[in-house]
């Protein structure tokens, strides 16, 4: 298949880190950044999906771009710092960070355990803060950097069985505003791309529930469908590029209109 031409975004030879890059949204974003000319640092959890992340690496290298795999548990601050250190050592700079990795349980609020709460917050909010911090310590001396955090429409509207995840994503949204307030004058902007439910392997169990498709596509999604991973690409490329230099601390909804309700 002929690669999509995203050269107009001006990302040739930029260096981008994408967390959770082995599948779904992360994979689509990483490949698109490579198609736009960037070199990639592919971060993924140390467990599982080794073949998948090597496949992403091979796809990017086939485009003539470099791709470095860094095994990273994003809930561990030391491993986050190691990810950023390896990126800086390999490429000499970091231009783009996409915080995509996360985790959530699906318990109703009365059933959420302390472990589920802590895992969700560590993987989906704590990780974002410390990755932003580590990357900004590289980007600020450069005088420029783009950070894109993957939020969620559930950070804006509520959803049963996602109380802790919704709180974490709302935290990601407001954290991104707060960080931009501190760093924008130094050339580092932090923005959010907030999708609705996206058809990935980890979400199939939800999408295949009896009646879910009919409810979601007729009542909740004015666009009449949910996201595919590629639906996030345009927003991320825009926020990674010079075209968005005056977009600071913004939450860009890519949710098919779910939050219009």
PDB file of N, CA, C and O in Angstrom, residues 53-121:
ATOM      1  N   UNK A  53       5.203  -4.846  18.449  1.00  0.00           N
ATOM      2  CA  UNK A  53       6.016  -3.628  18.449  1.00  0.00           C
ATOM      3  C   UNK A  53       7.148  -3.731  17.431  1.00  0.00           C
ATOM      4  O   UNK A  53       7.507  -2.742  16.784  1.00  0.00           O
ATOM      5  N   UNK A  54       7.679  -4.942  17.238  1.00  0.00           N
ATOM      6  CA  UNK A  54       8.706  -5.100  16.199  1.00  0.00           C
ATOM      7  C   UNK A  54       8.102  -4.909  14.807  1.00  0.00           C
ATOM      8  O   UNK A  54       8.773  -4.408  13.899  1.00  0.00           O
ATOM      9  N   UNK A  55       6.830  -5.288  14.641  1.00  0.00           N
ATOM     10  CA  UNK A  55       6.152  -5.060  13.373  1.00  0.00           C
ATOM     11  C   UNK A  55       5.992  -3.566  13.101  1.00  0.00           C
ATOM     12  O   UNK A  55       6.169  -3.099  11.967  1.00  0.00           O
ATOM     13  N   UNK A  56       5.649  -2.799  14.129  1.00  0.00           N
ATOM     14  CA  UNK A  56       5.547  -1.342  13.977  1.00  0.00           C
ATOM     15  C   UNK A  56       6.917  -0.763  13.610  1.00  0.00           C
ATOM     16  O   UNK A  56       7.025   0.084  12.709  1.00  0.00           O
ATOM     17  N   UNK A  57       7.933  -1.213  14.298  1.00  0.00           N
ATOM     18  CA  UNK A  57       9.295  -0.751  13.999  1.00  0.00           C
ATOM     19  C   UNK A  57       9.664  -1.035  12.544  1.00  0.00           C
ATOM     20  O   UNK A  57      10.181  -0.153  11.836  1.00  0.00           O
ATOM     21  N   UNK A  58       9.367  -2.245  12.078  1.00  0.00           N
ATOM     22  CA  UNK A  58       9.696  -2.604  10.697  1.00  0.00           C
ATOM     23  C   UNK A  58       8.921  -1.762   9.702  1.00  0.00           C
ATOM     24  O   UNK A  58       9.467  -1.334   8.666  1.00  0.00           O
ATOM     25  N   UNK A  59       7.660  -1.481   9.999  1.00  0.00           N
ATOM     26  CA  UNK A  59       6.841  -0.659   9.099  1.00  0.00           C
ATOM     27  C   UNK A  59       7.412   0.747   8.989  1.00  0.00           C
ATOM     28  O   UNK A  59       7.455   1.340   7.900  1.00  0.00           O
ATOM     29  N   UNK A  60       7.865   1.289  10.114  1.00  0.00           N
ATOM     30  CA  UNK A  60       8.433   2.637  10.109  1.00  0.00           C
ATOM     31  C   UNK A  60       9.781   2.658   9.392  1.00  0.00           C
ATOM     32  O   UNK A  60      10.056   3.563   8.590  1.00  0.00           O
ATOM     33  N   UNK A  61      10.595   1.663   9.641  1.00  0.00           N
ATOM     34  CA  UNK A  61      11.902   1.612   8.976  1.00  0.00           C
ATOM     35  C   UNK A  61      11.750   1.418   7.472  1.00  0.00           C
ATOM     36  O   UNK A  61      12.567   1.924   6.694  1.00  0.00           O
ATOM     37  N   UNK A  62      10.688   0.735   7.052  1.00  0.00           N
ATOM     38  CA  UNK A  62      10.434   0.578   5.618  1.00  0.00           C
ATOM     39  C   UNK A  62      10.108   1.907   4.950  1.00  0.00           C
ATOM     40  O   UNK A  62      10.245   2.045   3.722  1.00  0.00           O
ATOM     41  N   UNK A  63       9.697   2.881   5.752  1.00  0.00           N
ATOM     42  CA  UNK A  63       9.437   4.222   5.229  1.00  0.00           C
ATOM     43  C   UNK A  63      10.706   5.080   5.176  1.00  0.00           C
ATOM     44  O   UNK A  63      10.661   6.246   4.791  1.00  0.00           O
ATOM     45  N   UNK A  64      11.841   4.491   5.581  1.00  0.00           N
ATOM     46  CA  UNK A  64      13.097   5.238   5.587  1.00  0.00           C
ATOM     47  C   UNK A  64      13.310   6.059   6.842  1.00  0.00           C
ATOM     48  O   UNK A  64      14.218   6.899   6.896  1.00  0.00           O
ATOM     49  N   UNK A  65      12.502   5.815   7.862  1.00  0.00           N
ATOM     50  CA  UNK A  65      12.618   6.523   9.142  1.00  0.00           C
ATOM     51  C   UNK A  65      13.253   5.601  10.178  1.00  0.00           C
ATOM     52  O   UNK A  65      13.200   4.386  10.067  1.00  0.00           O
ATOM     53  N   UNK A  66      13.848   6.182  11.198  1.00  0.00           N
ATOM     54  CA  UNK A  66      14.411   5.389  12.277  1.00  0.00           C
ATOM     55  C   UNK A  66      13.345   5.128  13.337  1.00  0.00           C
ATOM     56  O   UNK A  66      12.473   5.957  13.573  1.00  0.00           O
ATOM     57  N   UNK A  67      13.440   3.974  13.993  1.00  0.00           N
ATOM     58  CA  UNK A  67      12.479   3.607  15.030  1.00  0.00           C
ATOM     59  C   UNK A  67      13.206   2.857  16.137  1.00  0.00           C
ATOM     60  O   UNK A  67      13.779   1.797  15.906  1.00  0.00           O
ATOM     61  N   UNK A  68      13.196   3.421  17.315  1.00  0.00           N
ATOM     62  CA  UNK A  68      13.836   2.836  18.491  1.00  0.00           C
ATOM     63  C   UNK A  68      12.765   2.320  19.434  1.00  0.00           C
ATOM     64  O   UNK A  68      11.864   3.070  19.830  1.00  0.00           O
ATOM     65  N   UNK A  69      12.834   1.046  19.802  1.00  0.00           N
ATOM     66  CA  UNK A  69      11.908   0.469  20.770  1.00  0.00           C
ATOM     67  C   UNK A  69      12.483   0.648  22.164  1.00  0.00           C
ATOM     68  O   UNK A  69      13.644   0.301  22.423  1.00  0.00           O
ATOM     69  N   UNK A  70      11.686   1.187  23.069  1.00  0.00           N
ATOM     70  CA  UNK A  70      12.083   1.334  24.468  1.00  0.00           C
ATOM     71  C   UNK A  70      10.986   0.709  25.334  1.00  0.00           C
ATOM     72  O   UNK A  70       9.872   1.218  25.386  1.00  0.00           O
ATOM     73  N   UNK A  71      11.298  -0.390  25.977  1.00  0.00           N
ATOM     74  CA  UNK A  71      10.327  -1.055  26.838  1.00  0.00           C
ATOM     75  C   UNK A  71      10.145  -0.227  28.110  1.00  0.00           C
ATOM     76  O   UNK A  71      11.112   0.034  28.837  1.00  0.00           O
ATOM     77  N   UNK A  72       8.907   0.196  28.354  1.00  0.00           N
ATOM     78  CA  UNK A  72       8.646   1.170  29.421  1.00  0.00           C
ATOM     79  C   UNK A  72       7.316   0.879  30.090  1.00  0.00           C
ATOM     80  O   UNK A  72       6.273   0.852  29.437  1.00  0.00           O
ATOM     81  N   UNK A  73       7.361   0.683  31.408  1.00  0.00           N
ATOM     82  CA  UNK A  73       6.148   0.665  32.204  1.00  0.00           C
ATOM     83  C   UNK A  73       5.881   2.109  32.618  1.00  0.00           C
ATOM     84  O   UNK A  73       6.586   2.662  33.470  1.00  0.00           O
ATOM     85  N   UNK A  74       4.888   2.746  31.997  1.00  0.00           N
ATOM     86  CA  UNK A  74       4.692   4.179  32.210  1.00  0.00           C
ATOM     87  C   UNK A  74       4.193   4.508  33.607  1.00  0.00           C
ATOM     88  O   UNK A  74       4.166   5.690  33.984  1.00  0.00           O
ATOM     89  N   UNK A  75       3.804   3.505  34.391  1.00  0.00           N
ATOM     90  CA  UNK A  75       3.420   3.774  35.770  1.00  0.00           C
ATOM     91  C   UNK A  75       4.627   3.886  36.696  1.00  0.00           C
ATOM     92  O   UNK A  75       4.477   4.231  37.867  1.00  0.00           O
ATOM     93  N   UNK A  76       5.819   3.639  36.167  1.00  0.00           N
ATOM     94  CA  UNK A  76       7.068   3.693  36.925  1.00  0.00           C
ATOM     95  C   UNK A  76       7.849   4.931  36.497  1.00  0.00           C
ATOM     96  O   UNK A  76       8.304   5.023  35.353  1.00  0.00           O
ATOM     97  N   UNK A  77       8.018   5.882  37.400  1.00  0.00           N
ATOM     98  CA  UNK A  77       8.647   7.156  37.050  1.00  0.00           C
ATOM     99  C   UNK A  77      10.083   6.958  36.583  1.00  0.00           C
ATOM    100  O   UNK A  77      10.550   7.629  35.647  1.00  0.00           O
ATOM    101  N   UNK A  78      10.809   6.038  37.199  1.00  0.00           N
ATOM    102  CA  UNK A  78      12.187   5.788  36.789  1.00  0.00           C
ATOM    103  C   UNK A  78      12.243   5.277  35.352  1.00  0.00           C
ATOM    104  O   UNK A  78      13.153   5.650  34.586  1.00  0.00           O
ATOM    105  N   UNK A  79      11.287   4.435  34.961  1.00  0.00           N
ATOM    106  CA  UNK A  79      11.264   3.930  33.585  1.00  0.00           C
ATOM    107  C   UNK A  79      10.874   5.025  32.595  1.00  0.00           C
ATOM    108  O   UNK A  79      11.370   5.053  31.464  1.00  0.00           O
ATOM    109  N   UNK A  80       9.997   5.927  33.008  1.00  0.00           N
ATOM    110  CA  UNK A  80       9.672   7.078  32.153  1.00  0.00           C
ATOM    111  C   UNK A  80      10.918   7.908  31.894  1.00  0.00           C
ATOM    112  O   UNK A  80      11.198   8.303  30.752  1.00  0.00           O
ATOM    113  N   UNK A  81      11.674   8.186  32.952  1.00  0.00           N
ATOM    114  CA  UNK A  81      12.898   8.962  32.783  1.00  0.00           C
ATOM    115  C   UNK A  81      13.884   8.229  31.884  1.00  0.00           C
ATOM    116  O   UNK A  81      14.541   8.836  31.029  1.00  0.00           O
ATOM    117  N   UNK A  82      13.964   6.907  32.053  1.00  0.00           N
ATOM    118  CA  UNK A  82      14.836   6.118  31.187  1.00  0.00           C
ATOM    119  C   UNK A  82      14.420   6.194  29.730  1.00  0.00           C
ATOM    120  O   UNK A  82      15.278   6.250  28.830  1.00  0.00           O
ATOM    121  N   UNK A  83      13.119   6.193  29.465  1.00  0.00           N
ATOM    122  CA  UNK A  83      12.603   6.325  28.097  1.00  0.00           C
ATOM    123  C   UNK A  83      13.080   7.636  27.474  1.00  0.00           C
ATOM    124  O   UNK A  83      13.579   7.669  26.340  1.00  0.00           O
ATOM    125  N   UNK A  84      12.920   8.722  28.212  1.00  0.00           N
ATOM    126  CA  UNK A  84      13.323  10.035  27.701  1.00  0.00           C
ATOM    127  C   UNK A  84      14.839  10.107  27.545  1.00  0.00           C
ATOM    128  O   UNK A  84      15.346  10.640  26.546  1.00  0.00           O
ATOM    129  N   UNK A  85      15.567   9.554  28.501  1.00  0.00           N
ATOM    130  CA  UNK A  85      17.032   9.555  28.403  1.00  0.00           C
ATOM    131  C   UNK A  85      17.515   8.789  27.178  1.00  0.00           C
ATOM    132  O   UNK A  85      18.442   9.229  26.479  1.00  0.00           O
ATOM    133  N   UNK A  86      16.888   7.642  26.904  1.00  0.00           N
ATOM    134  CA  UNK A  86      17.286   6.859  25.735  1.00  0.00           C
ATOM    135  C   UNK A  86      16.959   7.597  24.437  1.00  0.00           C
ATOM    136  O   UNK A  86      17.740   7.551  23.476  1.00  0.00           O
ATOM    137  N   UNK A  87      15.828   8.261  24.402  1.00  0.00           N
ATOM    138  CA  UNK A  87      15.460   9.041  23.212  1.00  0.00           C
ATOM    139  C   UNK A  87      16.474  10.152  22.968  1.00  0.00           C
ATOM    140  O   UNK A  87      16.942  10.364  21.841  1.00  0.00           O
ATOM    141  N   UNK A  88      16.826  10.861  24.021  1.00  0.00           N
ATOM    142  CA  UNK A  88      17.785  11.966  23.901  1.00  0.00           C
ATOM    143  C   UNK A  88      19.161  11.437  23.500  1.00  0.00           C
ATOM    144  O   UNK A  88      19.855  12.032  22.653  1.00  0.00           O
ATOM    145  N   UNK A  89      19.571  10.320  24.077  1.00  0.00           N
ATOM    146  CA  UNK A  89      20.879   9.750  23.745  1.00  0.00           C
ATOM    147  C   UNK A  89      20.932   9.286  22.294  1.00  0.00           C
ATOM    148  O   UNK A  89      21.954   9.441  21.615  1.00  0.00           O
ATOM    149  N   UNK A  90      19.822   8.719  21.808  1.00  0.00           N
ATOM    150  CA  UNK A  90      19.803   8.173  20.450  1.00  0.00           C
ATOM    151  C   UNK A  90      19.711   9.258  19.387  1.00  0.00           C
ATOM    152  O   UNK A  90      20.341   9.152  18.327  1.00  0.00           O
ATOM    153  N   UNK A  91      18.940  10.301  19.653  1.00  0.00           N
ATOM    154  CA  UNK A  91      18.629  11.278  18.602  1.00  0.00           C
ATOM    155  C   UNK A  91      19.118  12.695  18.895  1.00  0.00           C
ATOM    156  O   UNK A  91      19.090  13.557  18.009  1.00  0.00           O
ATOM    157  N   UNK A  92      19.506  12.947  20.137  1.00  0.00           N
ATOM    158  CA  UNK A  92      20.047  14.265  20.475  1.00  0.00           C
ATOM    159  C   UNK A  92      19.003  15.307  20.812  1.00  0.00           C
ATOM    160  O   UNK A  92      19.343  16.398  21.273  1.00  0.00           O
ATOM    161  N   UNK A  93      17.726  14.991  20.601  1.00  0.00           N
ATOM    162  CA  UNK A  93      16.653  15.940  20.869  1.00  0.00           C
ATOM    163  C   UNK A  93      15.323  15.198  20.938  1.00  0.00           C
ATOM    164  O   UNK A  93      15.222  14.029  20.538  1.00  0.00           O
ATOM    165  N   UNK A  94      14.307  15.871  21.436  1.00  0.00           N
ATOM    166  CA  UNK A  94      12.939  15.349  21.430  1.00  0.00           C
ATOM    167  C   UNK A  94      12.042  16.499  21.003  1.00  0.00           C
ATOM    168  O   UNK A  94      12.004  17.543  21.655  1.00  0.00           O
ATOM    169  N   UNK A  95      11.339  16.310  19.913  1.00  0.00           N
ATOM    170  CA  UNK A  95      10.464  17.363  19.385  1.00  0.00           C
ATOM    171  C   UNK A  95       9.007  17.161  19.737  1.00  0.00           C
ATOM    172  O   UNK A  95       8.255  18.132  19.890  1.00  0.00           O
ATOM    173  N   UNK A  96       8.582  15.897  19.842  1.00  0.00           N
ATOM    174  CA  UNK A  96       7.168  15.562  20.010  1.00  0.00           C
ATOM    175  C   UNK A  96       7.058  14.434  21.031  1.00  0.00           C
ATOM    176  O   UNK A  96       7.832  13.471  20.986  1.00  0.00           O
ATOM    177  N   UNK A  97       6.109  14.569  21.932  1.00  0.00           N
ATOM    178  CA  UNK A  97       5.756  13.477  22.837  1.00  0.00           C
ATOM    179  C   UNK A  97       4.265  13.239  22.727  1.00  0.00           C
ATOM    180  O   UNK A  97       3.477  14.183  22.887  1.00  0.00           O
ATOM    181  N   UNK A  98       3.872  11.995  22.469  1.00  0.00           N
ATOM    182  CA  UNK A  98       2.452  11.617  22.465  1.00  0.00           C
ATOM    183  C   UNK A  98       2.233  10.630  23.601  1.00  0.00           C
ATOM    184  O   UNK A  98       2.712   9.490  23.556  1.00  0.00           O
ATOM    185  N   UNK A  99       1.536  11.077  24.636  1.00  0.00           N
ATOM    186  CA  UNK A  99       1.209  10.219  25.773  1.00  0.00           C
ATOM    187  C   UNK A  99      -0.095   9.493  25.482  1.00  0.00           C
ATOM    188  O   UNK A  99      -1.193  10.030  25.706  1.00  0.00           O
ATOM    189  N   UNK A 100       0.039   8.297  24.967  1.00  0.00           N
ATOM    190  CA  UNK A 100      -1.117   7.500  24.570  1.00  0.00           C
ATOM    191  C   UNK A 100      -1.389   6.337  25.519  1.00  0.00           C
ATOM    192  O   UNK A 100      -2.535   5.949  25.711  1.00  0.00           O
ATOM    193  N   UNK A 101      -0.350   5.788  26.140  1.00  0.00           N
ATOM    194  CA  UNK A 101      -0.516   4.602  26.976  1.00  0.00           C
ATOM    195  C   UNK A 101      -1.413   4.891  28.175  1.00  0.00           C
ATOM    196  O   UNK A 101      -1.415   5.997  28.720  1.00  0.00           O
ATOM    197  N   UNK A 102      -2.169   3.893  28.576  1.00  0.00           N
ATOM    198  CA  UNK A 102      -3.020   4.024  29.745  1.00  0.00           C
ATOM    199  C   UNK A 102      -3.616   2.678  30.107  1.00  0.00           C
ATOM    200  O   UNK A 102      -3.394   1.670  29.421  1.00  0.00           O
ATOM    201  N   UNK A 103      -4.371   2.670  31.188  1.00  0.00           N
ATOM    202  CA  UNK A 103      -5.045   1.435  31.617  1.00  0.00           C
ATOM    203  C   UNK A 103      -6.287   1.823  32.390  1.00  0.00           C
ATOM    204  O   UNK A 103      -6.325   2.863  33.059  1.00  0.00           O
ATOM    205  N   UNK A 104      -7.319   1.006  32.297  1.00  0.00           N
ATOM    206  CA  UNK A 104      -8.509   1.210  33.117  1.00  0.00           C
ATOM    207  C   UNK A 104      -9.186  -0.113  33.401  1.00  0.00           C
ATOM    208  O   UNK A 104      -9.164  -1.028  32.574  1.00  0.00           O
ATOM    209  N   UNK A 105      -9.782  -0.205  34.574  1.00  0.00           N
ATOM    210  CA  UNK A 105     -10.708  -1.284  34.859  1.00  0.00           C
ATOM    211  C   UNK A 105     -12.090  -0.883  34.365  1.00  0.00           C
ATOM    212  O   UNK A 105     -12.282   0.200  33.819  1.00  0.00           O
ATOM    213  N   UNK A 106     -13.071  -1.756  34.577  1.00  0.00           N
ATOM    214  CA  UNK A 106     -14.433  -1.444  34.124  1.00  0.00           C
ATOM    215  C   UNK A 106     -15.462  -1.752  35.198  1.00  0.00           C
ATOM    216  O   UNK A 106     -16.599  -2.112  34.906  1.00  0.00           O
ATOM    217  N   UNK A 107     -15.067  -1.553  36.452  1.00  0.00           N
ATOM    218  CA  UNK A 107     -15.975  -1.839  37.567  1.00  0.00           C
ATOM    219  C   UNK A 107     -16.940  -0.688  37.811  1.00  0.00           C
ATOM    220  O   UNK A 107     -16.577   0.477  37.639  1.00  0.00           O
ATOM    221  N   UNK A 108     -18.140  -1.030  38.228  1.00  0.00           N
ATOM    222  CA  UNK A 108     -19.038  -0.014  38.742  1.00  0.00           C
ATOM    223  C   UNK A 108     -18.412   0.588  39.997  1.00  0.00           C
ATOM    224  O   UNK A 108     -17.620  -0.058  40.694  1.00  0.00           O
ATOM    225  N   UNK A 109     -18.762   1.840  40.311  1.00  0.00           N
ATOM    226  CA  UNK A 109     -18.078   2.582  41.365  1.00  0.00           C
ATOM    227  C   UNK A 109     -18.081   1.848  42.705  1.00  0.00           C
ATOM    228  O   UNK A 109     -17.069   1.853  43.427  1.00  0.00           O
ATOM    229  N   UNK A 110     -19.179   1.204  43.049  1.00  0.00           N
ATOM    230  CA  UNK A 110     -19.245   0.505  44.338  1.00  0.00           C
ATOM    231  C   UNK A 110     -18.296  -0.687  44.413  1.00  0.00           C
ATOM    232  O   UNK A 110     -17.981  -1.156  45.511  1.00  0.00           O
ATOM    233  N   UNK A 111     -17.825  -1.159  43.268  1.00  0.00           N
ATOM    234  CA  UNK A 111     -16.976  -2.346  43.226  1.00  0.00           C
ATOM    235  C   UNK A 111     -15.502  -2.041  42.974  1.00  0.00           C
ATOM    236  O   UNK A 111     -14.677  -2.954  42.948  1.00  0.00           O
ATOM    237  N   UNK A 112     -15.157  -0.774  42.759  1.00  0.00           N
ATOM    238  CA  UNK A 112     -13.761  -0.422  42.483  1.00  0.00           C
ATOM    239  C   UNK A 112     -12.904  -0.696  43.709  1.00  0.00           C
ATOM    240  O   UNK A 112     -13.226  -0.273  44.822  1.00  0.00           O
ATOM    241  N   UNK A 113     -11.816  -1.424  43.502  1.00  0.00           N
ATOM    242  CA  UNK A 113     -10.877  -1.705  44.586  1.00  0.00           C
ATOM    243  C   UNK A 113      -9.775  -0.649  44.611  1.00  0.00           C
ATOM    244  O   UNK A 113      -9.581   0.095  43.649  1.00  0.00           O
ATOM    245  N   UNK A 114      -9.048  -0.608  45.692  1.00  0.00           N
ATOM    246  CA  UNK A 114      -7.924   0.321  45.785  1.00  0.00           C
ATOM    247  C   UNK A 114      -6.882   0.012  44.713  1.00  0.00           C
ATOM    248  O   UNK A 114      -6.317   0.932  44.105  1.00  0.00           O
ATOM    249  N   UNK A 115      -6.675  -1.273  44.438  1.00  0.00           N
ATOM    250  CA  UNK A 115      -5.699  -1.643  43.407  1.00  0.00           C
ATOM    251  C   UNK A 115      -6.139  -1.147  42.037  1.00  0.00           C
ATOM    252  O   UNK A 115      -5.331  -0.607  41.272  1.00  0.00           O
ATOM    253  N   UNK A 116      -7.424  -1.319  41.703  1.00  0.00           N
ATOM    254  CA  UNK A 116      -7.913  -0.852  40.405  1.00  0.00           C
ATOM    255  C   UNK A 116      -7.790   0.667  40.308  1.00  0.00           C
ATOM    256  O   UNK A 116      -7.381   1.202  39.269  1.00  0.00           O
ATOM    257  N   UNK A 117      -8.150   1.365  41.382  1.00  0.00           N
ATOM    258  CA  UNK A 117      -8.024   2.828  41.403  1.00  0.00           C
ATOM    259  C   UNK A 117      -6.574   3.242  41.184  1.00  0.00           C
ATOM    260  O   UNK A 117      -6.277   4.089  40.335  1.00  0.00           O
ATOM    261  N   UNK A 118      -5.667   2.643  41.938  1.00  0.00           N
ATOM    262  CA  UNK A 118      -4.253   3.026  41.847  1.00  0.00           C
ATOM    263  C   UNK A 118      -3.661   2.702  40.481  1.00  0.00           C
ATOM    264  O   UNK A 118      -2.895   3.500  39.921  1.00  0.00           O
ATOM    265  N   UNK A 119      -4.021   1.550  39.926  1.00  0.00           N
ATOM    266  CA  UNK A 119      -3.498   1.181  38.600  1.00  0.00           C
ATOM    267  C   UNK A 119      -3.982   2.149  37.538  1.00  0.00           C
ATOM    268  O   UNK A 119      -3.218   2.562  36.659  1.00  0.00           O
ATOM    269  N   UNK A 120      -5.268   2.503  37.603  1.00  0.00           N
ATOM    270  CA  UNK A 120      -5.819   3.426  36.613  1.00  0.00           C
ATOM    271  C   UNK A 120      -5.150   4.787  36.711  1.00  0.00           C
ATOM    272  O   UNK A 120      -4.729   5.363  35.690  1.00  0.00           O
ATOM    273  N   UNK A 121      -5.043   5.321  37.904  1.00  0.00           N
ATOM    274  CA  UNK A 121      -4.441   6.641  38.078  1.00  0.00           C
ATOM    275  C   UNK A 121      -2.957   6.634  37.723  1.00  0.00           C
ATOM    276  O   UNK A 121      -2.445   7.578  37.096  1.00  0.00           O
TER     277      UNK A 121
END
